[in-house]
mmCIF file of N, CA and C in Angstrom:
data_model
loop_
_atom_site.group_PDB
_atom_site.id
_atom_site.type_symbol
_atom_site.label_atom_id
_atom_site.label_comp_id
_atom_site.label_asym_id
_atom_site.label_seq_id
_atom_site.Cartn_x
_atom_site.Cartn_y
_atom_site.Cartn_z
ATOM 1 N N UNK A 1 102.495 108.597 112.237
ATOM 2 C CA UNK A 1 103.181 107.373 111.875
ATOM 3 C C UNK A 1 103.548 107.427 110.398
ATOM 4 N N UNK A 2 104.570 106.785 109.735
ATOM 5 C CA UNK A 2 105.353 106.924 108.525
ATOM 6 C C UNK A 2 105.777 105.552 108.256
ATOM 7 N N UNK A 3 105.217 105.485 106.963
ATOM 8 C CA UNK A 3 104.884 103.735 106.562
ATOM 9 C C UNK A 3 105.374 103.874 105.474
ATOM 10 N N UNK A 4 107.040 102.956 104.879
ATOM 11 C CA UNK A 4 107.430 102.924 104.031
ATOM 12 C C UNK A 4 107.248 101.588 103.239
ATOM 13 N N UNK A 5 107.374 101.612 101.894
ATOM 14 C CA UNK A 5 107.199 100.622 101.065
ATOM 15 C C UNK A 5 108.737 100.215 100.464
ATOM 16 N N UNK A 6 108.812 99.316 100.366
ATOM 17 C CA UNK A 6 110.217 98.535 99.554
ATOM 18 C C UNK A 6 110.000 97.647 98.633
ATOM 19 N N UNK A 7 110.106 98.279 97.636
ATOM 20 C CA UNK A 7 109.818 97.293 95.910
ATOM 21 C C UNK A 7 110.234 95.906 95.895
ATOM 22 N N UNK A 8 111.662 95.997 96.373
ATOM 23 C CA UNK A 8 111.879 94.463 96.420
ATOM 24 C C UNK A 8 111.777 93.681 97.097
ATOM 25 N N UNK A 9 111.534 93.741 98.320
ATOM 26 C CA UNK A 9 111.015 93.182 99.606
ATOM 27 C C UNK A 9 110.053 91.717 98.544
ATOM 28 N N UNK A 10 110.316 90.791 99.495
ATOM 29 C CA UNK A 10 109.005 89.548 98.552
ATOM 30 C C UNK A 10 107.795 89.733 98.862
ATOM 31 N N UNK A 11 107.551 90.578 100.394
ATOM 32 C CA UNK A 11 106.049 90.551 100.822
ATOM 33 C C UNK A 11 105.577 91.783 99.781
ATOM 34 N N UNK A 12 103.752 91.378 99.566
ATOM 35 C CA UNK A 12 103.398 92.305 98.617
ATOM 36 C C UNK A 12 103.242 93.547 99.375
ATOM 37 N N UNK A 13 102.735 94.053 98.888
ATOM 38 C CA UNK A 13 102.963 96.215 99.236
ATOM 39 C C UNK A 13 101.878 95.662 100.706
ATOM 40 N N UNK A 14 100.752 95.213 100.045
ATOM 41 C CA UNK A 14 99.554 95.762 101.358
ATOM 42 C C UNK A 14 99.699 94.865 102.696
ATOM 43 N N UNK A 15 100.673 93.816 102.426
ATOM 44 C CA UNK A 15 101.636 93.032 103.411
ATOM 45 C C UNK A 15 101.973 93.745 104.787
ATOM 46 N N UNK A 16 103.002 94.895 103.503
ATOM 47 C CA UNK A 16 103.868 95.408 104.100
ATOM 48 C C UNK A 16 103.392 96.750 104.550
ATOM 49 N N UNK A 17 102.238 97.254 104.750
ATOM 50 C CA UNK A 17 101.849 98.053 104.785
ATOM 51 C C UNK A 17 101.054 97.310 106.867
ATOM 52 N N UNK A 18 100.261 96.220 106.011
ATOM 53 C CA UNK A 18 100.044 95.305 107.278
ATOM 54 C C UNK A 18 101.430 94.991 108.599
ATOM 55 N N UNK A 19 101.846 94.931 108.115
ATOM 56 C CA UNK A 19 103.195 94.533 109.049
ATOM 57 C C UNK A 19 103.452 95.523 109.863
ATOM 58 N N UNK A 20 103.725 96.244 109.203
ATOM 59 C CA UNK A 20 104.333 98.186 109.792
ATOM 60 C C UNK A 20 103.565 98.338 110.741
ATOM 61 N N UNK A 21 101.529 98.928 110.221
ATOM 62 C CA UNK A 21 101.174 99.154 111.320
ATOM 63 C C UNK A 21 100.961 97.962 112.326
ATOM 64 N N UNK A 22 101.149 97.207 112.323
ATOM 65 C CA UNK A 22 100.726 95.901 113.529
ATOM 66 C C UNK A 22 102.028 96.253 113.921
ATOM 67 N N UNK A 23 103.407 96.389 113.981
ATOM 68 C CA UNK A 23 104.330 96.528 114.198
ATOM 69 C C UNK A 23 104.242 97.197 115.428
ATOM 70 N N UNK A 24 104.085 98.920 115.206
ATOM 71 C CA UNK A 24 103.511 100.088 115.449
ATOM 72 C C UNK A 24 102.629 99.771 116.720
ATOM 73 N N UNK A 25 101.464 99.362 116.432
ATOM 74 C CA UNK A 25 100.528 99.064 117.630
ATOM 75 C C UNK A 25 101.397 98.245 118.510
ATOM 76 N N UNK A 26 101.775 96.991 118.592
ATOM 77 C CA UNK A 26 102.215 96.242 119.541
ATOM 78 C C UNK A 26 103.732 97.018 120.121
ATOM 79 N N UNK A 27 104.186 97.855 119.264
ATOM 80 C CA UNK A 27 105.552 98.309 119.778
ATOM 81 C C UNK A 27 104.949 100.042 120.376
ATOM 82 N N UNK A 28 103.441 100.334 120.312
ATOM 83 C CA UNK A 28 103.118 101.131 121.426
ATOM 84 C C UNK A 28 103.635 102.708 120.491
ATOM 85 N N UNK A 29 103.997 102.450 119.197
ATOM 86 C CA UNK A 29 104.271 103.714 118.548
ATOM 87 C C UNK A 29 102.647 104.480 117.535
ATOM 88 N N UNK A 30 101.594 103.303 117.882
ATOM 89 C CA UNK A 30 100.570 104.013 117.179
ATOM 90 C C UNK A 30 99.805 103.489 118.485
ATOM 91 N N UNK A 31 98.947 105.011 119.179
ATOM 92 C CA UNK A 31 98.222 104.361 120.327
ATOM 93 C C UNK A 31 97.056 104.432 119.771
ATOM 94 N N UNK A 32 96.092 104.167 120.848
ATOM 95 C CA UNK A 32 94.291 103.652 120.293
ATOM 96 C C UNK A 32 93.850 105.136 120.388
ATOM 97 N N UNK A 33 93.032 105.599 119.289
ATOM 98 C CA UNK A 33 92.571 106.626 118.714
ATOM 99 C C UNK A 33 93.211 107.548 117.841
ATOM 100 N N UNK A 34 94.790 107.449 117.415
ATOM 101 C CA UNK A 34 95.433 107.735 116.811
ATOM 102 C C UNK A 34 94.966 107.459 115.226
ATOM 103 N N UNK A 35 94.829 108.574 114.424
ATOM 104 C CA UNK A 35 94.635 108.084 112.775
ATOM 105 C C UNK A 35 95.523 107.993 111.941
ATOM 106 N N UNK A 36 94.805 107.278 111.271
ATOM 107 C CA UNK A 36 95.914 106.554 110.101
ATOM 108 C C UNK A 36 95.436 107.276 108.813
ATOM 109 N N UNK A 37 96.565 107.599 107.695
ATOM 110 C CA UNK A 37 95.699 108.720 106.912
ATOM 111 C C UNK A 37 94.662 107.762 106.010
ATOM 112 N N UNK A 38 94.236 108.490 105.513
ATOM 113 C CA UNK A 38 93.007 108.188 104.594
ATOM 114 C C UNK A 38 93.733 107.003 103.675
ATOM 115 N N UNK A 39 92.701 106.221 102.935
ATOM 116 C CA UNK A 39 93.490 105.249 101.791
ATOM 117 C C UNK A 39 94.089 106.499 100.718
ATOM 118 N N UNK A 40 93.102 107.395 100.053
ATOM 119 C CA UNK A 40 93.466 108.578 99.333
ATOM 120 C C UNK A 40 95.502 108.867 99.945
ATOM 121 N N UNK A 41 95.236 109.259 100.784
ATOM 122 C CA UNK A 41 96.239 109.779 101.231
ATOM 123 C C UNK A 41 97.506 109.419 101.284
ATOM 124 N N UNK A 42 97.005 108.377 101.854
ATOM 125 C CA UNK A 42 98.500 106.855 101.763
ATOM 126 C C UNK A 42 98.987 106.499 100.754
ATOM 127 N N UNK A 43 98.048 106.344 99.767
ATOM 128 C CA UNK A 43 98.215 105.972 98.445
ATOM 129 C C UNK A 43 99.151 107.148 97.418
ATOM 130 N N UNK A 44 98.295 108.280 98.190
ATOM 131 C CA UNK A 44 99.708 109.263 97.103
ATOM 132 C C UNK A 44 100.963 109.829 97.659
ATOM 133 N N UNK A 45 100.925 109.445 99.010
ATOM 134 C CA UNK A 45 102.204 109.513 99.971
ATOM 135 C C UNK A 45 103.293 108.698 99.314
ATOM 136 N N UNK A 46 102.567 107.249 99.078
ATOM 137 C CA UNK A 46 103.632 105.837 98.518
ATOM 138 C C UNK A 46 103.742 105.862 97.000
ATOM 139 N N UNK A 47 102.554 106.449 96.155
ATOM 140 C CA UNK A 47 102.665 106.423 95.203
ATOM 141 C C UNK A 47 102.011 104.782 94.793
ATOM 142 N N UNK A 48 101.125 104.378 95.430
ATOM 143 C CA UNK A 48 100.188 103.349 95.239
ATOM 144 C C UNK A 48 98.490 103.289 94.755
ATOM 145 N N UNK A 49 98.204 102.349 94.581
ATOM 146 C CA UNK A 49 96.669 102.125 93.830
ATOM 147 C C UNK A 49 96.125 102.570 95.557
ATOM 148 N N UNK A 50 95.061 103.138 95.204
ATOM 149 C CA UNK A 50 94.424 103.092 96.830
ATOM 150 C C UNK A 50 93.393 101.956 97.130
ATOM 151 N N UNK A 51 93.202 101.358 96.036
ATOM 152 C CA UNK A 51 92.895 100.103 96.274
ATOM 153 C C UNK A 51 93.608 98.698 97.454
ATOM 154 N N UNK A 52 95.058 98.917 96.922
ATOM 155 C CA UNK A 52 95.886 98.369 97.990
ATOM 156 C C UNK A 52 96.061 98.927 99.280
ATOM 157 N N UNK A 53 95.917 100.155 99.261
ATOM 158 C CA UNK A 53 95.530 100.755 100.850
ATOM 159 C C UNK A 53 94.618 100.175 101.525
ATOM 160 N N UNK A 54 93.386 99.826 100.636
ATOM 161 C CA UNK A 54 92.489 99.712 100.888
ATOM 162 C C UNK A 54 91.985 98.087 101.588
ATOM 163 N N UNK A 55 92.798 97.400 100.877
ATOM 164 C CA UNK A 55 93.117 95.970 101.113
ATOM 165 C C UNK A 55 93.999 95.724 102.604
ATOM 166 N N UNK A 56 95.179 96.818 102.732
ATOM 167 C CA UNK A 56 95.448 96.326 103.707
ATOM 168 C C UNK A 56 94.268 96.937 105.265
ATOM 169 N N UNK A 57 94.102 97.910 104.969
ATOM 170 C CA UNK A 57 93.003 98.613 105.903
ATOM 171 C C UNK A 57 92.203 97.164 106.131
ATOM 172 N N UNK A 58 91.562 97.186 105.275
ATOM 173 C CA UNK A 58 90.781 95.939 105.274
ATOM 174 C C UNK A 58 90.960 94.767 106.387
ATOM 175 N N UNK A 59 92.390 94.520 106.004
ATOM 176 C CA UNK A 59 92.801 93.267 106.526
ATOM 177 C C UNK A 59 92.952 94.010 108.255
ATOM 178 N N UNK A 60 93.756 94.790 108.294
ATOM 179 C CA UNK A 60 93.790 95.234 109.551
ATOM 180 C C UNK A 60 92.774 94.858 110.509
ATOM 181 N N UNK A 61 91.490 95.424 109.778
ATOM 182 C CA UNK A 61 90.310 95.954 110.530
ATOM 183 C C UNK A 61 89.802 94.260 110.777
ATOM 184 N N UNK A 62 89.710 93.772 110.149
ATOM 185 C CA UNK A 62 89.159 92.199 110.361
ATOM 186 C C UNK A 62 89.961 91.935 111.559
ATOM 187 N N UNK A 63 91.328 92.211 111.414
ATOM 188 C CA UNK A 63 92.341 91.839 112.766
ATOM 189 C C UNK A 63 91.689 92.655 113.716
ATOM 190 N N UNK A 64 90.921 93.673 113.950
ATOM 191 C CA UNK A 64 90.442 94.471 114.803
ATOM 192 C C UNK A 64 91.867 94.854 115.405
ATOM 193 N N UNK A 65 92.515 95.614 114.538
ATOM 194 C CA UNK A 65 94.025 96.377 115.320
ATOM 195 C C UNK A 65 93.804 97.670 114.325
ATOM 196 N N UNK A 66 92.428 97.755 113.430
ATOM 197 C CA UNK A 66 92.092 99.480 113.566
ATOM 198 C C UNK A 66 90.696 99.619 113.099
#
């Protein structure tokens, strides 16, 4: 899966990071057991704090959609 970021977009990065994969799951393009890369990883893919990776992971996981 390939998760892009858009600077100007109003939603913040880990939003939009949230959006994508929930997107993804319900549209059946990320199935269950499929990984998502590391926060490390994501973060230097986008060129982000991995902190905000980390935030949206976060949020995900509370959603229990990873």
């Amino acid at each position: 899966m390939q998760i892009y970021i858009h600077p100007g977009d109003e939603l913040p990065i880990y939003r939009q990071i949230v959006r994508q994969v929930t997107d993804a799951v319900a549209g059946g393009r990320l199935a269950p057991g499929e990984q998502l890369p590391s926060h490390r990883e994501l973060a230097l893919q986008l060129v982000i704090a991995p902190l905000t990776v980390k935030k949206a992971y976060d949020e995900l996981e509370r959603a229990q959609l990873i």
